[in-house]
Structure formats: structure tokens, C-alpha cells
Amino acid sequence: MTVTDRPPDETLASLGELGVLARIFPRLPSSREQLLGPGDDAAVLRAPDGRYVVTTDMMVHGPDFRLAWSTPYELGWKAAATNLADVAAMGATPTALVVAIAAPLTTTVEALEQVADGLREACEALAPGCGVVGGDLSVSETLTFAVTAFGDLGGRDPVTRSGARPGDVVAVAGELGSAALGLSLLFTRAVDGSGIPNADLAAGLRASHPELLIAQLAPVPPIPAGVDAALGGATAMLDVSDGLSLDAARIARASGVSIALDGAALGPRIEPALTGGEDHALLATFPAKSPLPTAFRPIGRVVAGAGITVDGEPFEPRGWDPYTDWNGGAG
Amino acid sequence: MTVTDRPPDETLASLGELGVLARIFPRLPSSREQLLGPGDDAAVLRAPDGRYVVTTDMMVHGPDFRLAWSTPYELGWKAAATNLADVAAMGATPTALVVAIAAPLTTTVEALEQVADGLREACEALAPGCGVVGGDLSVSETLTFAVTAFGDLGGRDPVTRSGARPGDVVAVAGELGSAALGLSLLFTRAVDGSGIPNADLAAGLRASHPELLIAQLAPVPPIPAGVDAALGGATAMLDVSDGLSLDAARIARASGVSIALDGAALGPRIEPALTGGEDHALLATFPAKSPLPTAFRPIGRVVAGAGITVDGEPFEPRGWDPYTDWNGGAG
């Protein structure tokens, strides 16, 4: 978090785009692969193995976060972490981000600096060497983050969703269910009588349930486990962002197989693990004879067929869906 | 534009993210450099010369466009064209885009299909071989496009803003001032009595002033001229997006020189050329002895000093600024 002695009322409107960017740039992490950084029409990056991995994702005030619950620092952290997880899920090392932010004119410069701090510290903690090489700052009535992340495959094939084969072990690296439990706590206990998100109530939950709140608000995906999985022979992999059952079903469909999950391996929180979103764990399949990379634990088997089962029973995949589950509130 | 016989009321809410994406993907152009496209956690692209150019830009309903004036097709076209221009301004060939769209739940699938058509036709017309390799579809109360574009330098150095040297010729490829005149027409003659953008009035202007309206709503930047400039020895270059005076001043500042513009060379629309935004022309400097690439025409000289002059008189750079010039209206 940032401590400053400047007036607290400097905003995007009062300082203008260039003034704000001058404040933000020095706080951003630099990329090991950057040849030309922010300040020109475009950045130039090295692609060490002649290819690069690209993913893009938006975070929108309302469906994706509420300002009463998330700090600006956490928004920057989460915007980086979720995109880094998509790069890792290809078996790649994250190298760089570009970050576009559209913000209301009343947004304080201090809040944007804290977003930059969150971006930087997430890169430093989760993917050292990955930095922000460019971006865009726009005006909008709806605070919106659009991050595009890049990665390097180090000469390896990308690990797609379609390579799982019957007999493979299904394994996961990272938390399952905590992010959804954190969100559920916030929705039930950090809203006022009218259902509006409330910052004071959220602060109380942070004290009583720090682990679940952090999993939701500033997740720590196991980024290096993506490369470990590729090196360990993973046949398929993805980032668990919409709930294990939905995401396992995606591997099953893309690979033309069935995934048989072992309920006991999913821990005591089996329902949120299967149907809760935003875990940003890595789900991968490995040949049965390969030793699992240390970050991974087995949770099932790939078998012939289609769809997914839990303890042998068919399970209808479901998870968080902003198209049906968002109530339109922002807060 | 798209003609369909399906019910006109299919929306993002009724069809859901995956349903909408299934409709959109087949309409998107494919990239020559794509190794793995949409449908996994990330795309994989070839980087033929071991580097890649990256730029990102947002277009936000309200400050950047109004739905009463722009068709969805034009929004897709402009989102592609403006980002392609940033890639071209580095002297690179555009290779790929990723496109994130955040849209209200009431957005029709047909509108999103037309956005895809605009993206495709802009790529095909302006940068053949460039395609959409990935994206994201989110829910937002504010329709927002975030495009990240990639390019290949073909073994050349990038053309930055900082290489202009006294004695160089200042030249431009593309239109100057038309986009601003088009916007000015819309703001003065396509709004109702309360200043709200009006579609019928805009339709009338399209008929009476097609060139100016197209320059604003679906610009045609001279994308191949970027590579031509690099091959022709350009010492500095940028995309004229905020008005010639502001953008020329950026080259002057980055290069530590002054830019002396010749008013007569700016044509009859000298005021909008100097201070109007969104031209997406390419402004470049060339050694005096180099023949100019065919798309470029000379408009001035690089001289020692700072800032810019027009016919020898100092000119205070100014242009469009959404932080001060946007009135908060959407329409």
C-alpha cells in the first residue's frame, strides 16, 4: 500500500492522461524481454524461441469486482495474476503484460498508483522477470481493466486442452474452492440490508477469514507449476477459472475423453471446489507412469467416454456465470 | 453489413458467452502467424524475426464513440484500424489482434457479429494476413473494446519517435483533418435540441458528407506506408491520433529537435489538420537525400531547437483531449 503526503484529491480529470502516466510508469515492473517499452506507439519484445503465447482478459466493475470489497492494490494484483495463470496454463513462462485501464474522471491518482503497485508486486511474486511493457489509459463511467499477457514456451510445445488420454492421471496445483467461499462470504456477510456491498463489513471478514478473502481478492496462482507441468510431460492443462467441474469438462470435451474425479481428493470443500469459480489453480493430465511435479496432487483419472464423474457418478458441470449470476449491482 | 433471418432479440444474456463466441469466431479473420488460435487459455503466434511489436488501446462508449452515430460494423473496423496504425507507426507489418469486448447484457448477438465483420474487413483491407487470434467477452454497463495488436519488424529496427535529426524532411501519409471535421459535423448537426446524439440526423450527414463521416467513423489509415517508411530510411515516425501539432511536438520532444511545418502543405483545412484528432495518418521524418516513399508527401523540415512552428511562427500544440473535452454524454 502507498503512503503519500500529497493532496488526496488529485484525479484523472485534474492531472490528465500524461500526468497520470508519468506517475504510474515508474511503479511498473520491467520485463526481461523488453527491447522498447512504454512511450512510443508500441512496445517491442524479444521472442526467445521464435514464438509467443498471448492471452487477454477484462475485469469490469460490477460483474467482476466491487470497490467496496477490493482495494485498488488488489485489483492490480488480481488483473495480473489471472492473466499470468492463463499463460502458465499453456506451459509457458510469463514475460510481459500490457494493461489498458478505463476509469471514471473522478478516479484518484493515488488509486491508480496502487493499481500499479499491485501489478508490480504480483509480477515480482508470481513471475519474476515479467513486466508491464505498455498500456492505455481511457475515460469511462465503468472502471475496467483489460490485460494482455505474453509468455515464452522455451522451445516446448504448448500444453493445450486436447491432449488428455485414457489412463492419464488428473492432477491439480493450487487451491480449489477457497476463492468461491471467499466470494460467498462477501455476498452474504459484506452487504448491507439492501444487498449493497459494504467496505466496513468486508474489513471484518478480512480479519476473521483472511485466507478465503485473499483467495478471492488477491489470488496466488501457482505460476511456476505451469512450466513444471510441461517439463513433467503434461498431456493437457488449463487454468481453473470457472470451477473444477466446468473446466475439467472442457479438457474432457477437447480431448474426447471422460474425467473421473475422486471426491476424497478434493478435500472437505467439495461443492465449492467443483462448482466455484476463480480458483486459478492449474488442472493438468499426466501419463500414469510420469512422476507428478511437486506442486501437483492427483485428483482423478482420465478414462474413455465423455463428460465428468465424481466417485463414479456423472456430474453435471456448473460454475460461476456472470451472464446469469450477476445481479447488476456494483458497489 | 449482415443480413440474417434469425430472431432479432438474441442477446448476450439469452445466448451466454460460449453461445455468442461460437457465432463470432467463424466471422473473424485468421492470422498468418497463428500456431494456436482461440479456444484454449492462450494463443500461440510465430515471431518470424525473434521479436514482436505490441500495442493496446481501448474504445469506450461515451468518450470514444456514440451508438447513435457509429454502426457496430464501424466500431469493429475502427477498433482494428486504430491499433493497426500504431503497429504500422513502428515500421512493422501487423500480424494479429486479440480483442476483448465488455458489453451490456442487452447487446444483440447480431450487433456483435457485425463488430466481428468490421474487425475482419478492416484486417483484410488494411493488413492482409493479420487476424484475430483470441479475445474475451465480458459483461459491462459500458460498451468497451480493448484491442491489443501485434506486428513483425522483418529484421529491421523499430522506427521510434526519437530519431529525427535537423535537416530531415517531415512527411505525412494519409488524411489530415477529415476525421476532426467529421466529428465536428456530428457534434453540431447530428444532435437533438438537448445535445443528444441522433441517428437520423447522422444518416443525413452520411449522405451529404460521406468522406468526412467515414474518416471519423471508419478510418482508413495507410498501414503499408509504415513498412515503406522504414524501408525508405525513416528516422522517426508516429501515428497521428491526437492532431498533427500535438503529435509533431511529441517527435520534436523525443528527438530533441524542432519541427517546422509548412502551412501551405497542410491543405485548405489547416486548423483541423493541426489540432483535430483521430486522423491515424503516419507522420515520419526522412533524411533530406532519401526519396520519399510514394505514400508520403513533404509538410516541413526538422530544425535545431524545440517545439513546433507553422510558417516560421511558434505554434502551441493542442488537440482532442477526452479528459477535458468529453462532456459526459453517451448517446
XYZ file of C-alpha atoms in Angstrom:
662
model
C 0.000 0.000 0.000
C 1.069 3.507 -0.712
C 1.640 6.245 1.809
C 1.824 9.721 0.336
C 1.870 13.289 1.575
C 0.314 14.799 -1.492
C -3.202 16.204 -1.619
C -5.717 13.354 -1.746
C -7.870 14.991 -4.396
C -5.635 14.619 -7.460
C -7.751 12.825 -10.040
C -7.594 11.600 -13.608
C -9.526 14.759 -14.543
C -7.204 17.171 -12.752
C -3.919 15.609 -13.820
C -4.786 14.386 -17.337
C -3.620 11.228 -19.091
C 0.043 12.155 -19.474
C 0.337 13.438 -15.914
C -1.142 10.242 -14.544
C 1.011 8.039 -16.765
C 4.133 9.871 -15.568
C 3.150 8.907 -12.031
C 2.342 5.311 -12.873
C 5.202 4.276 -15.165
C 7.967 4.370 -12.524
C 5.958 1.978 -10.340
C 5.524 -0.668 -13.030
C 7.761 -3.729 -13.225
C 10.045 -4.055 -16.223
C 10.163 -7.076 -18.469
C 13.253 -9.161 -19.059
C 12.245 -9.439 -22.727
C 11.575 -5.741 -23.315
C 13.531 -4.138 -26.157
C 11.407 -0.983 -26.286
C 8.993 -0.063 -23.511
C 6.181 2.408 -22.852
C 6.225 5.826 -24.528
C 6.112 5.067 -28.230
C 3.251 3.875 -30.449
C 4.055 0.300 -29.499
C 6.475 -1.774 -27.454
C 8.982 -4.250 -28.871
C 9.619 -7.564 -27.126
C 12.048 -10.393 -27.652
C 10.569 -13.794 -28.505
C 13.445 -16.066 -27.455
C 12.135 -19.204 -29.118
C 10.558 -17.562 -32.151
C 7.009 -17.903 -30.824
C 4.984 -16.180 -28.131
C 1.936 -17.013 -26.068
C -0.864 -14.410 -25.870
C -3.954 -14.154 -23.682
C -6.312 -11.292 -22.865
C -8.888 -10.799 -20.138
C -11.067 -7.989 -18.861
C -12.083 -7.160 -15.286
C -15.177 -4.978 -15.092
C -16.558 -3.083 -12.101
C -19.852 -4.728 -11.247
C -19.731 -8.284 -12.548
C -16.049 -8.893 -11.795
C -15.285 -6.792 -8.707
C -16.794 -4.298 -6.263
C -14.895 -1.262 -5.000
C -16.301 -1.720 -1.508
C -14.540 -5.065 -1.267
C -11.360 -4.859 -3.341
C -8.607 -2.312 -2.762
C -7.010 -0.748 -5.868
C -3.845 -2.680 -4.988
C -5.815 -5.943 -5.047
C -7.393 -5.073 -8.387
C -3.949 -4.581 -9.912
C -2.721 -7.805 -8.319
C -5.706 -9.833 -9.496
C -5.644 -8.399 -13.039
C -2.029 -9.550 -13.316
C -2.417 -12.878 -11.507
C -5.376 -14.128 -13.528
C -3.663 -13.388 -16.833
C -0.377 -14.904 -15.652
C -2.319 -18.070 -14.828
C -3.581 -18.305 -18.415
C -0.009 -18.055 -19.703
C 1.171 -20.663 -17.185
C -1.635 -22.991 -18.252
C -0.007 -23.268 -21.693
C 3.215 -24.423 -20.040
C 4.841 -21.051 -20.707
C 6.862 -18.591 -18.641
C 5.113 -15.194 -18.405
C 7.284 -12.473 -19.915
C 5.201 -9.296 -20.173
C 1.836 -7.581 -19.802
C 0.139 -4.660 -21.477
C -2.500 -3.022 -19.319
C -5.393 -0.868 -20.516
C -7.426 0.915 -17.853
C -10.643 2.851 -18.422
C -11.601 4.824 -15.329
C -14.085 7.492 -14.242
C -12.668 11.030 -14.298
C -13.080 11.155 -10.509
C -10.607 8.285 -10.026
C -7.756 9.443 -7.798
C -4.185 9.245 -8.960
C -3.386 7.540 -5.682
C -5.801 4.716 -6.513
C -4.163 4.260 -9.920
C -0.728 4.239 -8.298
C -1.928 1.477 -6.004
C -3.196 -0.471 -9.013
C 0.324 -0.140 -10.445
C 1.784 -1.360 -7.149
C -0.487 -4.397 -7.260
C 0.522 -5.166 -10.841
C 4.189 -4.854 -9.905
C 4.083 -6.928 -6.769
C 2.051 -9.675 -8.441
C 4.619 -9.904 -11.239
C 7.515 -9.880 -8.767
C 5.940 -12.520 -6.542
C 4.414 -14.816 -9.143
C 6.522 -14.406 -12.279
C 9.831 -12.609 -11.703
C 11.139 -11.088 -14.929
C 7.631 -10.407 -16.207
C 6.851 -6.698 -16.546
C 4.453 -4.162 -17.976
C 5.642 -3.001 -21.396
C 2.765 -0.776 -22.432
C -0.781 0.272 -21.838
C -3.583 2.702 -22.335
C -5.492 4.990 -20.003
C -9.029 5.927 -21.008
C -12.073 7.591 -19.529
C -15.171 5.507 -18.750
C -18.105 5.557 -16.406
C -17.297 1.918 -15.596
C -13.870 1.122 -14.144
C -12.457 -1.531 -16.468
C -9.113 -3.324 -16.698
C -8.019 -5.092 -19.877
C -4.774 -7.008 -19.514
C -2.997 -8.868 -22.289
C -0.236 -11.211 -21.141
C 2.630 -12.798 -23.035
C 4.727 -15.867 -22.418
C 7.624 -17.855 -23.746
C 7.481 -21.604 -24.355
C 11.228 -22.199 -24.054
C 11.253 -24.436 -27.112
C 8.493 -26.733 -25.820
C 5.121 -27.485 -27.400
C 2.255 -25.575 -25.770
C 0.164 -27.718 -23.428
C -3.367 -27.468 -24.826
C -6.679 -28.839 -23.566
C -6.901 -31.579 -26.117
C -4.103 -33.994 -25.267
C -5.572 -35.974 -22.342
C -5.603 -39.753 -22.973
C -7.355 -42.606 -21.136
C -5.072 -43.835 -18.382
C -3.626 -40.394 -17.650
C -3.603 -39.106 -14.083
C -5.645 -35.956 -13.428
C -3.820 -33.596 -11.069
C -4.153 -30.086 -9.737
C -1.730 -27.454 -8.451
C -3.122 -24.713 -6.232
C -6.239 -24.074 -4.165
C -9.717 -25.336 -5.030
C -12.861 -23.714 -3.649
C -11.344 -21.023 -1.439
C -11.994 -18.172 -3.867
C -15.643 -19.155 -4.215
C -16.040 -19.467 -0.450
C -14.485 -16.030 -0.063
C -16.902 -14.580 -2.604
C -19.823 -16.311 -0.966
C -18.824 -14.845 2.427
C -18.655 -11.388 0.860
C -22.037 -11.749 -0.846
C -23.733 -12.953 2.320
C -21.914 -11.053 5.084
C -20.358 -7.934 3.493
C -23.542 -6.364 2.108
C -25.918 -4.006 3.815
C -29.656 -4.581 4.292
C -30.329 -3.676 0.645
C -27.675 -6.069 -0.652
C -25.180 -3.286 -1.413
C -21.501 -4.205 -0.902
C -20.144 -2.623 2.273
C -16.489 -1.859 2.973
C -16.654 -1.974 6.781
C -18.313 -5.379 6.762
C -15.680 -6.608 4.293
C -12.926 -5.381 6.636
C -14.397 -7.518 9.403
C -14.366 -10.576 7.150
C -10.741 -9.902 6.206
C -9.888 -10.206 9.879
C -11.966 -13.308 10.542
C -11.334 -15.207 7.277
C -8.096 -13.866 5.802
C -7.302 -16.938 3.724
C -10.640 -17.137 1.933
C -10.776 -13.396 1.338
C -7.255 -13.296 -0.114
C -8.060 -16.275 -2.355
C -10.923 -14.240 -3.815
C -9.471 -10.730 -3.810
C -5.756 -11.276 -4.499
C -5.272 -14.882 -5.616
C -1.861 -16.545 -5.709
C -1.941 -18.966 -8.657
C 0.930 -21.470 -8.867
C 2.519 -19.862 -11.925
C 5.839 -21.798 -11.998
C 3.856 -25.044 -11.833
C 2.817 -24.424 -15.451
C 6.345 -24.860 -16.774
C 6.929 -27.710 -14.297
C 3.889 -29.484 -15.723
C 5.124 -29.040 -19.294
C 8.582 -30.330 -18.348
C 6.916 -33.214 -16.489
C 5.099 -34.381 -19.596
C 1.607 -32.925 -19.027
C -0.708 -34.040 -21.841
C -3.352 -31.338 -21.231
C -3.690 -28.343 -18.927
C -5.884 -25.363 -18.160
C -6.389 -22.612 -15.642
C -9.312 -23.447 -13.321
C -11.216 -20.175 -13.532
C -14.860 -21.232 -13.736
C -14.951 -24.130 -11.258
C -13.264 -27.533 -11.446
C -16.300 -29.337 -12.900
C -16.711 -26.860 -15.785
C -13.012 -26.715 -16.506
C -12.447 -30.472 -16.255
C -15.365 -30.894 -18.673
C -13.531 -28.593 -21.096
C -10.476 -30.852 -21.098
C -12.774 -33.881 -21.441
C -14.574 -32.369 -24.441
C -11.440 -31.060 -26.173
C -9.639 -34.380 -25.655
C -12.575 -36.667 -26.430
C -12.331 -38.432 -23.065
C -14.068 -38.608 -19.691
C -12.556 -37.327 -16.483
C -13.210 -39.403 -13.362
C -12.657 -37.301 -10.254
C -12.012 -38.786 -6.819
C -14.215 -36.899 -4.337
C -11.969 -37.662 -1.367
C -9.049 -35.966 -3.136
C -10.995 -32.735 -3.464
C -10.824 -32.024 0.246
C -13.551 -31.079 2.693
C -14.896 -28.270 0.460
C -16.033 -30.482 -2.371
C -19.014 -28.405 -3.525
C -17.175 -25.071 -3.927
C -14.181 -26.939 -5.380
C -16.376 -28.446 -8.093
C -18.622 -25.509 -8.851
C -16.948 -22.355 -7.525
C -15.056 -20.045 -9.832
C -11.845 -18.019 -9.803
C -9.540 -20.577 -8.205
C -6.841 -20.056 -10.837
C -5.389 -23.431 -9.915
C -3.793 -25.406 -12.741
C -5.574 -28.587 -13.788
C -3.430 -30.973 -15.813
C -3.256 -34.556 -17.008
C -0.087 -36.651 -16.926
C 0.855 -40.079 -18.273
C 0.290 -42.616 -15.471
C 3.982 -43.551 -15.337
C 5.301 -39.970 -15.060
C 6.091 -38.750 -11.558
C 3.918 -35.710 -10.797
C 5.737 -32.363 -10.474
C 5.882 -31.421 -6.795
C 3.206 -28.711 -6.981
C 0.614 -31.201 -8.283
C -1.570 -33.647 -6.368
C -3.643 -36.385 -8.032
C -7.430 -35.936 -8.031
C -8.617 -38.447 -10.604
C -8.098 -40.391 -13.817
C -8.740 -39.910 -17.493
C -10.981 -42.686 -18.836
C -12.688 -43.457 -22.116
C -16.055 -41.782 -22.598
C -17.335 -38.242 -22.235
C -18.143 -35.736 -19.512
C -17.027 -35.969 -15.926
C -17.810 -38.199 -12.964
C -17.236 -37.795 -9.234
C -16.698 -41.074 -7.393
C -18.128 -42.851 -10.411
C -21.352 -40.820 -10.591
C -21.967 -38.494 -13.569
C -21.685 -34.846 -12.518
C -23.341 -32.051 -14.462
C -20.677 -29.337 -14.808
C -21.614 -25.961 -13.418
C -19.867 -22.846 -12.130
C -19.972 -19.076 -11.908
C -21.578 -17.395 -14.913
C -21.639 -13.587 -14.991
C -24.294 -13.765 -17.704
C -26.784 -15.356 -15.351
C -25.297 -14.942 -11.867
C -24.549 -11.210 -11.795
C -27.386 -9.208 -10.237
C -26.414 -5.924 -11.881
C -25.118 -4.396 -8.631
C -21.735 -2.724 -8.461
C -20.883 -1.193 -5.080
C -23.348 -5.459 -43.020
C -25.097 -8.619 -42.016
C -28.427 -9.866 -43.247
C -29.971 -12.571 -41.103
C -33.273 -14.378 -40.809
C -32.914 -15.219 -37.141
C -34.967 -13.583 -34.399
C -33.635 -10.074 -33.734
C -33.837 -10.427 -29.977
C -30.980 -12.841 -29.332
C -28.752 -11.105 -26.801
C -25.608 -11.688 -24.796
C -27.902 -12.543 -21.862
C -30.013 -15.067 -23.752
C -27.198 -16.835 -25.578
C -24.392 -16.634 -22.976
C -20.670 -16.155 -23.552
C -19.976 -19.501 -25.226
C -23.017 -19.269 -27.473
C -22.048 -15.798 -28.615
C -18.400 -16.761 -29.148
C -19.484 -19.702 -31.297
C -21.302 -17.208 -33.505
C -18.445 -14.723 -33.635
C -15.390 -16.930 -34.159
C -16.244 -18.067 -37.702
C -16.521 -14.424 -38.797
C -13.070 -13.426 -37.529
C -10.056 -13.230 -39.817
C -7.220 -15.679 -39.238
C -3.621 -14.687 -38.758
C -0.805 -15.855 -40.984
C 1.373 -16.185 -37.877
C -1.120 -18.156 -35.779
C 0.111 -21.509 -34.459
C -2.748 -21.957 -31.974
C -5.879 -19.816 -32.106
C -8.938 -19.099 -29.984
C -10.343 -21.796 -27.685
C -7.517 -22.511 -25.259
C -6.177 -20.491 -22.311
C -3.956 -18.550 -24.693
C -2.991 -18.344 -28.353
C 0.460 -19.113 -29.751
C 1.939 -16.950 -32.504
C 5.063 -17.142 -34.607
C 7.576 -14.295 -34.245
C 9.437 -14.623 -37.552
C 12.339 -12.344 -36.625
C 12.542 -13.249 -32.955
C 10.840 -10.034 -31.796
C 7.290 -8.719 -31.852
C 5.647 -5.324 -31.680
C 2.773 -4.847 -29.184
C 0.262 -2.034 -28.719
C -3.042 -1.818 -26.850
C -5.901 0.650 -26.999
C -9.399 0.928 -25.585
C -12.535 2.369 -27.183
C -15.190 3.324 -24.650
C -18.849 4.182 -25.265
C -19.221 7.849 -24.371
C -15.828 9.474 -24.741
C -14.709 7.458 -27.758
C -17.902 6.697 -29.706
C -21.676 7.089 -29.648
C -24.047 4.315 -30.677
C -26.353 6.786 -32.408
C -23.548 7.633 -34.836
C -21.399 4.520 -35.267
C -22.710 1.197 -36.525
C -21.396 -1.956 -34.816
C -19.576 -2.748 -38.047
C -17.815 0.615 -37.906
C -16.857 0.092 -34.254
C -15.180 -3.185 -35.159
C -13.487 -1.575 -38.149
C -12.223 1.410 -36.148
C -11.027 -0.712 -33.208
C -8.898 -2.709 -35.643
C -7.768 0.217 -37.814
C -6.539 2.421 -34.965
C -4.473 -0.385 -33.464
C -3.093 -1.427 -36.857
C -1.949 2.175 -37.294
C 0.070 2.012 -34.067
C 1.814 -1.139 -35.294
C 2.471 0.451 -38.697
C 3.923 3.521 -36.980
C 6.769 1.354 -35.675
C 7.600 0.292 -39.226
C 6.102 -3.141 -38.621
C 3.693 -5.384 -40.501
C 0.560 -6.113 -38.428
C 0.227 -9.824 -37.778
C -2.535 -10.366 -35.228
C -5.057 -8.875 -32.815
C -6.636 -10.016 -29.591
C -9.989 -8.389 -28.909
C -11.697 -8.030 -25.541
C -15.269 -6.754 -25.544
C -17.310 -5.812 -22.486
C -20.932 -5.272 -23.402
C -24.305 -4.753 -21.721
C -26.367 -7.924 -21.350
C -28.940 -6.439 -23.721
C -26.411 -6.292 -26.582
C -27.731 -8.287 -29.514
C -25.749 -11.126 -30.986
C -26.319 -9.544 -34.381
C -24.529 -6.381 -33.252
C -21.575 -8.428 -32.019
C -21.499 -10.328 -35.319
C -21.316 -7.005 -37.117
C -18.448 -5.928 -34.863
C -16.686 -9.134 -35.928
C -17.416 -8.330 -39.577
C -15.877 -4.885 -39.124
C -12.787 -6.364 -37.489
C -12.438 -8.863 -40.318
C -12.951 -6.452 -43.178
C -10.567 -3.894 -41.667
C -7.860 -6.544 -41.371
C -8.498 -7.807 -44.896
C -8.486 -4.310 -46.392
C -5.708 -2.699 -44.386
C -3.393 -5.528 -43.346
C -3.998 -8.794 -45.207
C -2.665 -11.761 -43.221
C -3.444 -10.086 -39.913
C -6.139 -11.894 -37.928
C -7.825 -12.213 -34.569
C -6.152 -14.938 -32.506
C -8.001 -14.573 -29.224
C -10.244 -12.476 -27.085
C -12.548 -12.121 -24.164
C -16.233 -11.348 -23.849
C -17.393 -9.724 -20.608
C -20.466 -8.042 -19.198
C -20.423 -4.302 -18.521
C -22.851 -1.428 -18.329
C -20.483 0.485 -20.645
C -19.744 -0.998 -24.069
C -15.947 -1.195 -24.211
C -13.477 -2.570 -26.738
C -9.883 -3.358 -25.785
C -7.721 -4.392 -28.707
C -4.096 -5.480 -28.490
C -2.275 -5.632 -31.812
C 0.957 -7.369 -32.815
C 3.411 -6.806 -35.594
C 6.594 -8.107 -37.127
C 9.615 -5.937 -37.885
C 11.025 -8.145 -40.629
C 14.551 -7.852 -39.252
C 14.523 -4.031 -39.236
C 14.966 -1.691 -36.276
C 11.698 -0.248 -34.986
C 11.104 3.364 -36.066
C 10.677 5.258 -32.806
C 9.840 8.905 -32.091
C 13.342 9.862 -31.099
C 15.420 9.625 -34.263
C 14.540 12.874 -36.080
C 17.640 14.971 -36.899
C 17.965 18.584 -38.079
C 17.848 18.628 -41.858
C 15.377 15.740 -42.100
C 12.243 16.152 -44.197
C 8.933 15.909 -42.302
C 6.341 13.964 -44.287
C 2.907 12.525 -43.836
C 0.961 9.621 -45.350
C -2.819 9.718 -45.115
C -5.528 12.260 -44.428
C -5.183 15.228 -42.077
C -8.172 16.967 -40.560
C -11.005 14.986 -42.127
C -11.734 12.899 -39.044
C -11.971 16.003 -36.867
C -14.220 17.740 -39.372
C -16.422 14.669 -39.443
C -16.644 14.657 -35.653
C -17.337 18.372 -35.600
C -20.180 17.909 -38.090
C -21.633 15.153 -35.916
C -21.370 17.219 -32.735
C -23.018 20.239 -34.331
C -25.521 18.713 -36.762
C -26.267 15.178 -35.546
C -27.522 16.025 -32.060
C -31.040 16.895 -30.999
C -32.081 20.056 -29.204
C -30.689 18.764 -25.912
C -27.330 17.880 -27.461
C -28.073 14.141 -27.520
C -26.557 12.230 -30.479
C -29.268 11.368 -33.014
C -29.083 8.527 -35.515
C -31.425 10.002 -38.133
C -29.505 13.256 -38.264
C -26.248 11.289 -38.572
C -27.745 9.364 -41.503
C -28.392 12.643 -43.262
C -24.787 13.719 -42.753
C -23.542 10.393 -44.116
C -25.353 11.196 -47.343
C -24.196 14.809 -47.576
C -20.597 14.405 -46.312
C -19.642 10.753 -46.827
C -15.877 11.350 -46.887
C -15.675 13.259 -43.620
C -18.029 10.882 -41.843
C -16.095 7.809 -42.970
C -12.800 9.424 -41.904
C -14.250 9.755 -38.413
C -16.331 6.578 -38.115
C -14.346 4.008 -40.133
C -10.903 5.489 -40.865
C -8.577 4.017 -43.487
C -5.036 4.543 -42.172
C -2.217 3.928 -44.685
C -0.952 0.773 -42.968
C 1.522 -0.457 -45.649
C 3.127 3.006 -45.633
C 4.605 2.153 -42.219
C 6.835 -0.566 -43.623
C 7.527 1.572 -46.713
C 8.734 4.364 -44.420
C 11.033 2.002 -42.524
C 12.445 0.633 -45.772
C 12.816 4.211 -47.020
C 15.034 5.166 -44.108
C 12.537 6.981 -41.833
C 14.367 8.354 -38.798
C 11.218 8.833 -36.653
C 7.525 8.019 -37.061
C 4.231 8.035 -35.216
C 0.530 7.585 -35.737
C -1.229 10.981 -35.854
C -4.038 10.271 -33.408
C -4.303 13.473 -31.347
C -3.803 16.141 -34.037
C -0.713 16.944 -36.100
C 0.527 19.715 -33.809
C 0.426 17.537 -30.677
C 1.931 14.543 -32.425
C 4.644 16.517 -34.231
C 5.540 18.032 -30.860
C 5.971 14.507 -29.496
C 8.556 13.688 -32.173
C 10.225 17.058 -31.528
C 10.443 16.413 -27.785
C 11.556 12.779 -28.065
C 14.188 13.683 -30.676
C 15.370 16.940 -29.076
C 14.621 18.965 -32.206
C 12.103 21.457 -33.562
C 9.649 20.677 -36.338
C 8.990 23.460 -38.827
C 5.720 22.852 -40.655
C 4.849 24.447 -43.987
C 1.255 25.718 -43.717
C 0.653 25.577 -47.472
C 1.478 21.853 -47.466
C -1.269 21.164 -44.930
C -4.013 21.882 -47.417
C -7.070 24.088 -47.094
C -8.106 22.572 -43.743
C -5.122 23.790 -41.806
C -6.833 24.281 -38.431
C -8.397 20.788 -38.138
C -5.208 19.294 -39.612
C -3.130 20.860 -36.853
C -5.473 20.427 -33.908
C -8.037 17.747 -34.801
C -7.653 14.209 -33.568
C -8.118 10.687 -34.906
C -6.549 11.136 -38.334
C -4.439 7.974 -37.998
C -2.149 9.302 -40.679
C 1.540 8.403 -40.363
C 3.910 11.270 -39.604
C 7.563 10.488 -40.316
C 10.918 12.145 -40.809
C 13.370 11.157 -43.530
C 16.954 12.117 -44.338
C 16.856 15.010 -46.824
C 18.590 12.979 -49.526
C 16.257 9.951 -49.327
C 13.458 9.838 -51.888
C 10.110 9.786 -50.022
C 8.090 6.561 -50.244
C 5.166 7.129 -52.618
C 2.510 7.357 -49.899
C 4.283 10.278 -48.208
C 4.170 13.989 -49.040
C 6.527 16.577 -47.518
C 4.996 19.013 -44.991
C 8.040 20.525 -43.292
C 11.605 20.243 -42.027
C 13.350 19.174 -38.871
C 15.456 22.030 -37.482
C 17.522 22.629 -34.358
C 15.554 23.849 -31.373
C 12.392 22.729 -29.611
C 8.650 22.718 -30.176
C 6.937 23.261 -33.495
C 6.444 26.181 -35.857
C 4.000 26.788 -38.711
C 5.376 29.033 -41.456
C 8.079 30.123 -39.038
C 5.715 31.122 -36.214
C 5.711 29.155 -32.937
C 2.542 27.062 -32.612
C 1.229 25.899 -29.251
C 0.352 22.219 -29.747
C -3.232 21.301 -28.980
C -5.712 18.590 -29.894
C -8.558 16.433 -28.706
C -8.393 15.522 -25.017
C -11.091 13.218 -23.629
C -10.091 14.305 -20.124
C -11.198 17.875 -20.750
C -13.220 17.746 -23.984
C -15.704 14.963 -23.245
C -18.990 16.306 -21.891
C -20.010 13.055 -20.239
C -22.730 12.298 -22.795
C -23.001 8.898 -24.470
C -25.930 8.504 -26.866
